[in-house]
CSV table of N, CA and C in Angstrom, one decimal:
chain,number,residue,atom,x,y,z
A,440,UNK,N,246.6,243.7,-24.6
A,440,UNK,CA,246.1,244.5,-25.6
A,440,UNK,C,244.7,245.1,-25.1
A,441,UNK,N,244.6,246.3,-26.0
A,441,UNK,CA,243.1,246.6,-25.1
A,441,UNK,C,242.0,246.5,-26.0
A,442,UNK,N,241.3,246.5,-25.5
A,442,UNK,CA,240.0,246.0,-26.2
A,442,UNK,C,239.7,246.7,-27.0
A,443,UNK,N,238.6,246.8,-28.3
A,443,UNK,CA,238.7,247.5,-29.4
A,443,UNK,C,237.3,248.6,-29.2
A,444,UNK,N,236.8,248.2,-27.9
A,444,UNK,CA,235.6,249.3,-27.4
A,444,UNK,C,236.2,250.1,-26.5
A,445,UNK,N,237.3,250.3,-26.1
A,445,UNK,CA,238.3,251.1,-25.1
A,445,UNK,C,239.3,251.9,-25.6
A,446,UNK,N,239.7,251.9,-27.0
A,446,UNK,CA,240.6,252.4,-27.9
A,446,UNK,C,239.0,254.1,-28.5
A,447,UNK,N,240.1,255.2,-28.2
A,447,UNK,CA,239.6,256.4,-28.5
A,447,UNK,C,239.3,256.9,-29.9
A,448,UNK,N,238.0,256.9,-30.0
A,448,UNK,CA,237.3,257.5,-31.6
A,448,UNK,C,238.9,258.2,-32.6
A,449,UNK,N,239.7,259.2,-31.8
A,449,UNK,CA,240.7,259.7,-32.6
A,449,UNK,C,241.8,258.8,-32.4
A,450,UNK,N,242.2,257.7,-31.9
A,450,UNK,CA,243.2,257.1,-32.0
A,450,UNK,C,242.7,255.8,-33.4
A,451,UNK,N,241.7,255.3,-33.5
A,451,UNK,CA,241.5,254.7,-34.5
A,451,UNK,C,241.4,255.5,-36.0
A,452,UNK,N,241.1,256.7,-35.8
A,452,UNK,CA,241.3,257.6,-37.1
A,452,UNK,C,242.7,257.7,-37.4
A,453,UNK,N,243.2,257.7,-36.7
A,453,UNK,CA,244.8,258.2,-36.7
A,453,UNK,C,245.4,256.6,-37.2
A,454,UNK,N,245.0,255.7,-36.3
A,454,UNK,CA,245.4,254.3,-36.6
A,454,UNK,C,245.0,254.3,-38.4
A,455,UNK,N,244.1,254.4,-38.4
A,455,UNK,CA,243.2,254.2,-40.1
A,455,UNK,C,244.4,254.8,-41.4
A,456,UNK,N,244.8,255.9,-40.9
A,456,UNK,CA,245.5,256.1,-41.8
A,456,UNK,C,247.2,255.6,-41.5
A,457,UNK,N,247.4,255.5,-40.4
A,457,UNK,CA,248.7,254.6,-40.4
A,457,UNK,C,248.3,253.3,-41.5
A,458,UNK,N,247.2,252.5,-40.7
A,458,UNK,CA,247.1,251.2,-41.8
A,458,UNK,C,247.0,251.7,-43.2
A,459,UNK,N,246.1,252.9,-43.5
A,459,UNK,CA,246.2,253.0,-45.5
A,459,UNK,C,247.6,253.2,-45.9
A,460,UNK,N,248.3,254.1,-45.0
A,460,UNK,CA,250.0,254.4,-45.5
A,460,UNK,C,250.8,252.8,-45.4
A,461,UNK,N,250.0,252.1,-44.7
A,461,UNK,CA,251.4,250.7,-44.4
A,461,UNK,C,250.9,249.9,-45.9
A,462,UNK,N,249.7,249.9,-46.2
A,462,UNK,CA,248.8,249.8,-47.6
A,462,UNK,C,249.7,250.1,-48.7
A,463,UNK,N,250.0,251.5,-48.8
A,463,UNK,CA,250.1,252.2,-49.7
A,463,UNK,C,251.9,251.8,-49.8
A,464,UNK,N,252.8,251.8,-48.8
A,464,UNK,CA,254.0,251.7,-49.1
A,464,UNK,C,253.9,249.7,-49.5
A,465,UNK,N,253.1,249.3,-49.1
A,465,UNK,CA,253.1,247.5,-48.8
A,465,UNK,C,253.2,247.3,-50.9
A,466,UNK,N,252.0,248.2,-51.4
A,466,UNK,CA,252.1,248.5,-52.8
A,466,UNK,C,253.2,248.7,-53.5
A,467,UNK,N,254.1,249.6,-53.0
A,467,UNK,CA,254.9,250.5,-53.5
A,467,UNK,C,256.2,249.2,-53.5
A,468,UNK,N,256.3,248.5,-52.1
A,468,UNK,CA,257.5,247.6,-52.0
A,468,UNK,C,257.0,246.5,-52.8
A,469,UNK,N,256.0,246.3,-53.1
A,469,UNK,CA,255.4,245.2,-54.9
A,469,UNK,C,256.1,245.4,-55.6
A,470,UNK,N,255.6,246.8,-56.0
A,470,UNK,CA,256.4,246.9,-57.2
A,470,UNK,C,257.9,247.0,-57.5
A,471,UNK,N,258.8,247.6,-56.2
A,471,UNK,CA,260.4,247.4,-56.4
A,471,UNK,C,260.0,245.5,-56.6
A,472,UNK,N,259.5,245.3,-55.7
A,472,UNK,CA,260.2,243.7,-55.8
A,472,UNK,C,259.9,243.2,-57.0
A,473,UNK,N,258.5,243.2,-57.9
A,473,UNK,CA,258.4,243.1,-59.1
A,473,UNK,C,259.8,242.9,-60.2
A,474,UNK,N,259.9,244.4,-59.7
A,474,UNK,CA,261.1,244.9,-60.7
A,474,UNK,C,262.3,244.1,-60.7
A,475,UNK,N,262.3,243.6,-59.4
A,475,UNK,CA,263.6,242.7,-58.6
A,475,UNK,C,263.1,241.3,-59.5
A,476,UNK,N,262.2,240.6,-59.3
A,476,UNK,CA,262.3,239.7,-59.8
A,476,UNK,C,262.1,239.5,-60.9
A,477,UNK,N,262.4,240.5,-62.1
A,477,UNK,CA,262.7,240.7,-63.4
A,477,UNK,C,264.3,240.3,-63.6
A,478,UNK,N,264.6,240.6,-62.6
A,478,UNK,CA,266.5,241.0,-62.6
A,478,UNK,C,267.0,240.0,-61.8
A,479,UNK,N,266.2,238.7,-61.0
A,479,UNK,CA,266.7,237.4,-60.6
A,479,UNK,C,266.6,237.2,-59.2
A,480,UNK,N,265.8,238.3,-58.5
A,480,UNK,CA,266.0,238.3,-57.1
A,480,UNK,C,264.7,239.3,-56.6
A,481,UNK,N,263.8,238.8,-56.1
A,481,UNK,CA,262.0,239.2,-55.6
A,481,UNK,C,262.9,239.1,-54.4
A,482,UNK,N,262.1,240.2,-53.6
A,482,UNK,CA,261.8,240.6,-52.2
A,482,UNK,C,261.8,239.7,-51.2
A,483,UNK,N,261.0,238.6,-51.3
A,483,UNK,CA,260.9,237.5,-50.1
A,483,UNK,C,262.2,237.2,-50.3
A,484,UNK,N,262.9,236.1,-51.3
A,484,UNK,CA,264.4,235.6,-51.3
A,484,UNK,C,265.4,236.9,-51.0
A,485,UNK,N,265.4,238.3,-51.4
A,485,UNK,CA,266.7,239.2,-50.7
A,485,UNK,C,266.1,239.3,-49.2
A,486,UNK,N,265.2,239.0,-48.8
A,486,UNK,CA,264.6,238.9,-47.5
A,486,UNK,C,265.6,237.5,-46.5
A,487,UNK,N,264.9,236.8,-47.5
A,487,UNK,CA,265.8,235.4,-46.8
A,487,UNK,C,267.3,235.3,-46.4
A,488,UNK,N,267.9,236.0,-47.5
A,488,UNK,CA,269.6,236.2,-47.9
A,488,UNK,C,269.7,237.1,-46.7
A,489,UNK,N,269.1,238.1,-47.0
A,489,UNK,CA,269.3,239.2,-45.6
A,489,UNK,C,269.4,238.9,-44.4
A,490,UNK,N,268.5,237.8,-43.8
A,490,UNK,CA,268.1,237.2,-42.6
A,490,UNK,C,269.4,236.5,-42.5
A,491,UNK,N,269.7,235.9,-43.3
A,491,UNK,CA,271.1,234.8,-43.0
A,491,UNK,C,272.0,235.4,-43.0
A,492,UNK,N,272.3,236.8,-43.4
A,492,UNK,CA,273.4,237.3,-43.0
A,492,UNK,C,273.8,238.1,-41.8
A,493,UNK,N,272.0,238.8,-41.3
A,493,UNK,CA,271.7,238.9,-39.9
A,493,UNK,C,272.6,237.9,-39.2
A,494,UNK,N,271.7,236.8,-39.0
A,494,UNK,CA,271.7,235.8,-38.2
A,494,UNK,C,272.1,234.8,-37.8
A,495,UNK,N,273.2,235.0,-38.8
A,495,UNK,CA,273.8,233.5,-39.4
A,495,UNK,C,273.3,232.4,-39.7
A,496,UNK,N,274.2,231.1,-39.6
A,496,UNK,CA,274.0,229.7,-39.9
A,496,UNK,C,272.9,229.3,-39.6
A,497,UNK,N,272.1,228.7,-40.2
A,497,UNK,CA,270.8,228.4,-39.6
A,497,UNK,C,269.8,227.5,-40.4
A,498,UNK,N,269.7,226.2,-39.7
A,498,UNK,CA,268.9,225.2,-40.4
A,498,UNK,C,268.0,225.8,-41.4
A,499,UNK,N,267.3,225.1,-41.9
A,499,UNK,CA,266.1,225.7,-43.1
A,499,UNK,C,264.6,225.6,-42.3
A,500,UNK,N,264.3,225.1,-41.4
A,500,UNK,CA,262.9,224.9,-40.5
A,500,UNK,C,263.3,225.9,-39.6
A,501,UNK,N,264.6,226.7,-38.9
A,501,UNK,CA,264.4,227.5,-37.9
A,501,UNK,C,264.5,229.2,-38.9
A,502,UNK,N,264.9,228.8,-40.3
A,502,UNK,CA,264.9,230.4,-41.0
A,502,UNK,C,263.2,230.6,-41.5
A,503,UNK,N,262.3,229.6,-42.0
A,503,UNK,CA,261.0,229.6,-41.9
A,503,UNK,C,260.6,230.3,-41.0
A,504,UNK,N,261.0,229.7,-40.1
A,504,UNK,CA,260.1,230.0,-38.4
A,504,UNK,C,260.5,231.7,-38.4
A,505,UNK,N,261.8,231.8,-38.8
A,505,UNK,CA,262.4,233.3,-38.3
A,505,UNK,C,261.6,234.4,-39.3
A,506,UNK,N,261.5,233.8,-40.6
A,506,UNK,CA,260.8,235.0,-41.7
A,506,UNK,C,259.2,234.4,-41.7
A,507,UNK,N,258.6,233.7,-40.7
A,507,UNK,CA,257.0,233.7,-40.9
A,507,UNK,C,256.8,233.1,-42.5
A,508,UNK,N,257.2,231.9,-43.1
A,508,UNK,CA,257.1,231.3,-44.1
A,508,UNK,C,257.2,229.8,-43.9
A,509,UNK,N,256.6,229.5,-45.3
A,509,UNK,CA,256.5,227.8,-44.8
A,509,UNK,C,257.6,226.8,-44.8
A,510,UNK,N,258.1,226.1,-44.9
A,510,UNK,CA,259.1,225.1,-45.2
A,510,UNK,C,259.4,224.8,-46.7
A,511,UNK,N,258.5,225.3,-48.1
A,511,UNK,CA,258.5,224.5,-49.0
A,511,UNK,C,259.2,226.1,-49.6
A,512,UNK,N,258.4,227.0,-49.3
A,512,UNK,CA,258.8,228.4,-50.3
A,512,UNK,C,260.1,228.4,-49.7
A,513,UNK,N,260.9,228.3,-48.5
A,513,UNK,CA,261.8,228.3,-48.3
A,513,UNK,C,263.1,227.5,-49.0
A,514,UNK,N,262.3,226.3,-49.1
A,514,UNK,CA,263.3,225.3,-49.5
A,514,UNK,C,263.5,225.7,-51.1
A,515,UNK,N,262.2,226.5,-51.8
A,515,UNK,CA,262.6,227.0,-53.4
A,515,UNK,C,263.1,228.3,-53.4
A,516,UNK,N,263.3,228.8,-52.1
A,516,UNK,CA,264.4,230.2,-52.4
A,516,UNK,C,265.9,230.0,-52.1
A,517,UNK,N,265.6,229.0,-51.0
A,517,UNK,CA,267.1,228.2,-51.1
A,517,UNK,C,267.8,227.5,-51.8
A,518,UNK,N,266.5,226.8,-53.1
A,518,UNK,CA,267.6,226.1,-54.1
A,518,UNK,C,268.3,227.4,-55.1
A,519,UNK,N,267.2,228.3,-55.4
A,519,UNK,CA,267.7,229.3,-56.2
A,519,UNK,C,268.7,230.0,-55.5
A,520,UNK,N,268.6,230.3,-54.7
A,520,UNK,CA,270.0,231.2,-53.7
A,520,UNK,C,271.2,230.4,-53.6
A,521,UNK,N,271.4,228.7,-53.7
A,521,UNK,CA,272.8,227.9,-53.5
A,521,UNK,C,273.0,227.7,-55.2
A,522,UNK,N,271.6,227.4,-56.1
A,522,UNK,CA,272.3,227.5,-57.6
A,522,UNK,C,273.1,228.9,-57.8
A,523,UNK,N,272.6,229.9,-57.5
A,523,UNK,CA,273.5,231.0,-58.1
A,523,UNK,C,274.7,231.2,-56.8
A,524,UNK,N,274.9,230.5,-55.8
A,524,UNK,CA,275.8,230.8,-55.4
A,524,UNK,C,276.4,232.3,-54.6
A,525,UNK,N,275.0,232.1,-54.0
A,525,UNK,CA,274.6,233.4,-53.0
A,525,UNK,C,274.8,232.4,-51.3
A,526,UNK,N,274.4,231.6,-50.9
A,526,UNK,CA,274.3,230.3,-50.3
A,526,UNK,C,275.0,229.0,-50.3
A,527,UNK,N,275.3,228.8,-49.5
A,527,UNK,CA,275.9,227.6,-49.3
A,527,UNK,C,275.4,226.6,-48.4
A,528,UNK,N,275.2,224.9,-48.3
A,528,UNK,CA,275.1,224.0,-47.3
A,528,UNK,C,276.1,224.1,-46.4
A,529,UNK,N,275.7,224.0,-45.3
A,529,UNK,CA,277.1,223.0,-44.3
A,529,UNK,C,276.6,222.2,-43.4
A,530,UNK,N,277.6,221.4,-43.1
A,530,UNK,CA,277.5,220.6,-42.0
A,530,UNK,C,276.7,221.3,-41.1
A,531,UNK,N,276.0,220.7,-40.1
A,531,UNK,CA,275.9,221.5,-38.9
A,531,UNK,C,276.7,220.5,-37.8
A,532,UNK,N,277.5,221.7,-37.3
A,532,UNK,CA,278.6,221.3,-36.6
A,532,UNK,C,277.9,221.0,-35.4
A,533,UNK,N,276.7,221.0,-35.1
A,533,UNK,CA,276.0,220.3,-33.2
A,533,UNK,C,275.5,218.9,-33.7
A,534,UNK,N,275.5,218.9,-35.3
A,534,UNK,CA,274.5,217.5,-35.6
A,534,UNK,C,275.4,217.2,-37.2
A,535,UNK,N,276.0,216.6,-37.1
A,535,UNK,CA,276.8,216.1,-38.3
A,535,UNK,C,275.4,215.5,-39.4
A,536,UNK,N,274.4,214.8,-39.2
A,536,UNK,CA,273.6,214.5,-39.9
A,536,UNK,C,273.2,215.6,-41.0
A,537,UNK,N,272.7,217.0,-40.1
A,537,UNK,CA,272.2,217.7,-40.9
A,537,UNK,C,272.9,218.9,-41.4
A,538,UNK,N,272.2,219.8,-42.5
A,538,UNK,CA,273.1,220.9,-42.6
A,538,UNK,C,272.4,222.3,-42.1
A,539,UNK,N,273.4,223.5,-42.3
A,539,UNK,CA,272.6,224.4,-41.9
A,539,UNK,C,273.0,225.5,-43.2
A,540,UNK,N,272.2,226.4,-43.7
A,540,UNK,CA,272.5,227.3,-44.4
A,540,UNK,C,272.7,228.7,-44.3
A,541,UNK,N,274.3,228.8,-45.1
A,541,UNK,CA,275.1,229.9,-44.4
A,541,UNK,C,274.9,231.1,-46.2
A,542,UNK,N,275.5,232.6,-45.9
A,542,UNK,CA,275.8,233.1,-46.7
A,542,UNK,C,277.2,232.7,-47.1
A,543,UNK,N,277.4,233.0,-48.9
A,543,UNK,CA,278.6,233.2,-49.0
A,543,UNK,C,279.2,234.3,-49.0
A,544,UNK,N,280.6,234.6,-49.6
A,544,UNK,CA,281.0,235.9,-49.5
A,544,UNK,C,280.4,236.6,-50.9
A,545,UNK,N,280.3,236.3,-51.8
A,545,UNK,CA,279.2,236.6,-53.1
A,545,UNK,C,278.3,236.9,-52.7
A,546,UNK,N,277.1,236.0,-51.6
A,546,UNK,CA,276.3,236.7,-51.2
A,546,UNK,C,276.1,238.0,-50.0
A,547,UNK,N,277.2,237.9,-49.3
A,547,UNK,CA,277.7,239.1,-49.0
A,547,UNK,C,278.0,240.3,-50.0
A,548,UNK,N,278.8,240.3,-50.7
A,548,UNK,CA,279.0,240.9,-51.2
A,548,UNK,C,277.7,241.7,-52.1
A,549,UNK,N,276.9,240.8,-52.8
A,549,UNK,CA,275.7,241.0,-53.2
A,549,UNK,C,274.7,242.0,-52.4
A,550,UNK,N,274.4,241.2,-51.0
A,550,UNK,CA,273.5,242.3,-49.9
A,550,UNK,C,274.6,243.9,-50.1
A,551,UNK,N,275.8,243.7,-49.5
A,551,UNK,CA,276.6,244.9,-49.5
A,551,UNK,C,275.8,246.6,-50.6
A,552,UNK,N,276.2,245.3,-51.8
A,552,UNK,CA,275.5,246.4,-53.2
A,552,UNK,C,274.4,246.8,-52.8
A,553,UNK,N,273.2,245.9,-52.7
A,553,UNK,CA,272.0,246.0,-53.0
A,553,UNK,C,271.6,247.6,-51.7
A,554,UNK,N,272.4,246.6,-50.3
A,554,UNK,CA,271.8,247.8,-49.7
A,554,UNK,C,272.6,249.1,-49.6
A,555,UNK,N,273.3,249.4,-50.1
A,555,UNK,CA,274.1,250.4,-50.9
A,555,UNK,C,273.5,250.7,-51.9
A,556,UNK,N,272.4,250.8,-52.7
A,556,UNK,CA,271.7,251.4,-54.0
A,556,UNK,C,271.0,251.7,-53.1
A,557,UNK,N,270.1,250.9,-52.4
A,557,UNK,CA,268.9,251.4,-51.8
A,557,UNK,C,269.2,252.7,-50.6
A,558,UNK,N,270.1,252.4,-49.8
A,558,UNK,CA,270.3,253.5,-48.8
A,558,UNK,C,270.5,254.9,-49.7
A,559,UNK,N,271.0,254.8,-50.6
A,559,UNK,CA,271.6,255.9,-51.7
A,559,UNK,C,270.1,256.9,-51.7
A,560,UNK,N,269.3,256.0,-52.8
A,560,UNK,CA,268.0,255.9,-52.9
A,560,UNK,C,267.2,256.6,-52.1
A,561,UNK,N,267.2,255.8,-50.4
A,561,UNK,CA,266.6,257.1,-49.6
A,561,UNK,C,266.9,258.0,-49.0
A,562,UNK,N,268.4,257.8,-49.3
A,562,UNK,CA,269.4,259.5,-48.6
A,562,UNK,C,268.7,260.4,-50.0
A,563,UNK,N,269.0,260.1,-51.2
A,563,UNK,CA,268.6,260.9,-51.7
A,563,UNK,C,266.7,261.3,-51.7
A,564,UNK,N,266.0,260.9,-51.5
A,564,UNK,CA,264.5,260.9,-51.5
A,564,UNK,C,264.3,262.2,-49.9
A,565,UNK,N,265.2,261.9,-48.7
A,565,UNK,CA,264.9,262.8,-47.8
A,565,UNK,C,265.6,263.8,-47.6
A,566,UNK,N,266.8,264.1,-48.5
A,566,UNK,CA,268.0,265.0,-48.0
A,566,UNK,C,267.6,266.4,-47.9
A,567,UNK,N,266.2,266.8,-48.4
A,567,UNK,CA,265.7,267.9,-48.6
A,567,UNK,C,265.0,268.2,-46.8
A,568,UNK,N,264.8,267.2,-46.4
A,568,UNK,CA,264.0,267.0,-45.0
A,568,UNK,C,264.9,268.1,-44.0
A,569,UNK,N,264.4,268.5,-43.4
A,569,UNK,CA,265.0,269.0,-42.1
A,569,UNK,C,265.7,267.9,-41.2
A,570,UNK,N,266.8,268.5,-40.7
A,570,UNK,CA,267.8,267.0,-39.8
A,570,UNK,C,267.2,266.6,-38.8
A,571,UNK,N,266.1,267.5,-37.9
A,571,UNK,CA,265.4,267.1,-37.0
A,571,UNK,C,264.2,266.1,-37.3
A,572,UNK,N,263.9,266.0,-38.8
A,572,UNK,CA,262.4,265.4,-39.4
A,572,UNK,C,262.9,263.9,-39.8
A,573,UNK,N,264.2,264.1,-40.3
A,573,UNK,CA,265.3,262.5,-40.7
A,573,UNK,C,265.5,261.8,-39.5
A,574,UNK,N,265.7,262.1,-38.5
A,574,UNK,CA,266.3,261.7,-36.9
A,574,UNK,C,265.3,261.2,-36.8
A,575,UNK,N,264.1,262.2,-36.2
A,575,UNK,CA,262.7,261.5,-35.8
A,575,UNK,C,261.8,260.6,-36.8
A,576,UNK,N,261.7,260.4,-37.7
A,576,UNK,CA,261.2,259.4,-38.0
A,576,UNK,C,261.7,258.1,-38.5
A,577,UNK,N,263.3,258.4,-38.7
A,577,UNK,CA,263.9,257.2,-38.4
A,577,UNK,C,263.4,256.5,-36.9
A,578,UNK,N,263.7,257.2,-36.1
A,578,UNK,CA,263.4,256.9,-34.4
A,578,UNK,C,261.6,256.4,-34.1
A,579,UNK,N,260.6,257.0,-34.7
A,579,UNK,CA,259.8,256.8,-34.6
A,579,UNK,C,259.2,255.7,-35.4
A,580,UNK,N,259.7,255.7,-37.0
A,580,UNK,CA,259.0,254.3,-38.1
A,580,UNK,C,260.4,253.0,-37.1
A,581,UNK,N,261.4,252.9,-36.0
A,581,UNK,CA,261.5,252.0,-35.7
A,581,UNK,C,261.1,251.5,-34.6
A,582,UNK,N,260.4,252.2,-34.1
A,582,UNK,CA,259.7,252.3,-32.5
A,582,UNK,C,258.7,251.7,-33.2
A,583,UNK,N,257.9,252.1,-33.9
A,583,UNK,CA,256.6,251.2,-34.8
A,583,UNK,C,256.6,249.9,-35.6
A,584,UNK,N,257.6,250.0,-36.0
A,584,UNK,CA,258.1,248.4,-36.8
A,584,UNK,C,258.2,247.6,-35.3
A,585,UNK,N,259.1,248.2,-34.3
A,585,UNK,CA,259.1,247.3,-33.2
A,585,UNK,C,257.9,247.2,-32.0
A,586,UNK,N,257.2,248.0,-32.3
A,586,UNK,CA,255.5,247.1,-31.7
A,586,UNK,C,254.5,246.5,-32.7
A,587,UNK,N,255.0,246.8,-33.8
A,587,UNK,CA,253.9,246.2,-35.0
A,587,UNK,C,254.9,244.5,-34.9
A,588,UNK,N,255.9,244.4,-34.3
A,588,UNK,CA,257.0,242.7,-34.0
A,588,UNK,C,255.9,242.4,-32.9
A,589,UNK,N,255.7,243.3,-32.1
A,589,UNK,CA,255.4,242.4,-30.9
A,589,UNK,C,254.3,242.1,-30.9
A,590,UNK,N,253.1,243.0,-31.8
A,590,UNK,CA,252.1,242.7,-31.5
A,590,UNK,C,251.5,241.7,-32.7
A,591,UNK,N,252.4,240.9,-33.7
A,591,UNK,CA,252.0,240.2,-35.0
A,591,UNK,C,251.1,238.7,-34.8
A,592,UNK,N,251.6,238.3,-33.5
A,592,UNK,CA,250.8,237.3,-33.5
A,592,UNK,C,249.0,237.3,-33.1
A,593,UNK,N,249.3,238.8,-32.8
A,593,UNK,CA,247.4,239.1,-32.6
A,593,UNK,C,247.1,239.7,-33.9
A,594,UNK,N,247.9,240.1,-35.0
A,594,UNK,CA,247.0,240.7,-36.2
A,594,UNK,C,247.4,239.5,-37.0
A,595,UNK,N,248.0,238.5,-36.9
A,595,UNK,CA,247.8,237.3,-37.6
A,595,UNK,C,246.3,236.8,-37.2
A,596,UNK,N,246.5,236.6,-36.0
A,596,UNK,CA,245.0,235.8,-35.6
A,596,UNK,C,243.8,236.4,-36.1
A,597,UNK,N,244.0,237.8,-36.2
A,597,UNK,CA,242.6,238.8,-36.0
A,597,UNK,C,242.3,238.7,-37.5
A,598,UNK,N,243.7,238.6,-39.0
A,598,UNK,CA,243.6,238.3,-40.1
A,598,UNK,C,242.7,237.1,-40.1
A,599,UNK,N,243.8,236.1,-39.8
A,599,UNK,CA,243.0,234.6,-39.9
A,599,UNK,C,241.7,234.2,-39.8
A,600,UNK,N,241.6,235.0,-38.7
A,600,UNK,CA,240.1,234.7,-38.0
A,600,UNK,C,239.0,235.3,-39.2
A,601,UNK,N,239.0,236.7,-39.7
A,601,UNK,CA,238.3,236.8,-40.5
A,601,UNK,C,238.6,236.1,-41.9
A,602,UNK,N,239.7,235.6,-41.9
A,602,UNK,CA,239.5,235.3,-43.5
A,602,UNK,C,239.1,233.9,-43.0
A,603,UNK,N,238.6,233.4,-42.3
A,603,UNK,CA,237.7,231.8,-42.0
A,603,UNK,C,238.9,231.1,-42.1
A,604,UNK,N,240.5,231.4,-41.9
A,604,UNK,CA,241.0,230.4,-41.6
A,604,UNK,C,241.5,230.2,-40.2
A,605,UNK,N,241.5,230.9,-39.6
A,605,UNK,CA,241.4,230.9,-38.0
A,605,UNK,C,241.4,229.5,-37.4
A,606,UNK,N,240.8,228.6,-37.6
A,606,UNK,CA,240.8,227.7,-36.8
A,606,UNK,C,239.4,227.4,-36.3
A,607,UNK,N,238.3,226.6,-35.3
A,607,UNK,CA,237.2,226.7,-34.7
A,607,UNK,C,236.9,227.9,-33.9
A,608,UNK,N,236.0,228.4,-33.8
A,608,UNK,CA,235.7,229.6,-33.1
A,608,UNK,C,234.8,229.4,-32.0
């Protein structure tokens, strides 16, 4: 990464307002989830559901590890996701002791809807766009999601460190 006295006067202006816009939509996705968890299902848990349908079967300490959460919020989105029967335990078939958590077809079916309203939602929000302006910023907001992945564990630290939980300095 490069140092923050080597980065160009206009590239941090330009950065500045990327960060107020990631601000401003980070608000915007509050409030859907708000709304969501009016209706039985907040943002983090359709997050979690999501990831397991990604990813499949997958212990509960390695889906933590995968969505950047602790062990305990996990374990209370998971009880609510297997009571309503979005989730299921299983065996884990490499370790009979333990289980791993899978989707069901409910909760398939469930992600199916959800991301079906929502895609609807933003076809309708851009259809006005030029086909060249839909293409590219699809291409470009995922070119950005995928270095804002790679680079998370330096704006974790750079977070931490100022909020004094960093660790010794």
């Amino acid at each position: 990464m490069v140092p923050l006295g080597e980065v160009a006067l206009d590239d941090l202006e330009v950065a500045d307002g990327i960060g107020m816009s990631i601000a401003r939509l980070h608000r915007l996705l509050a409030c859907v989830s708000s709304s969501g968890s009016k209706a039985g299902m907040d943002r983090p848990t359709f997050m979690l559901l999501a990831t397991l349908a990604e990813h499949g079967p997958r212990r509960s300490g390695a889906l933590a590890e995968t969505l950047h959460s602790d062990p305990s919020t996990i374990s209370r989105q998971v009880a609510q996701l297997v009571k309503t029967g979005l989730v299921e335990r299983q065996v884990d078939k490499q370790d009979g002791r333990a289980t791993v958590l899978a989707v069901t077809e409910q909760g398939l079916a469930l992600l199916a809807d959800m991301r079906g309203r929502r895609n609807a939602q933003i076809a309708q929000m851009i259809m006005h766009w030029p086909d060249g302006d839909r293409a590219r910023f699809n291409e470009l907001f995922e070119r950005f999601i995928t270095d804002y992945e790679r680079h998370l564990p330096v704006f974790i630290t750079a977070f931490a460190d100022k909020a004094g939980v960093g660790g010794e300095k």
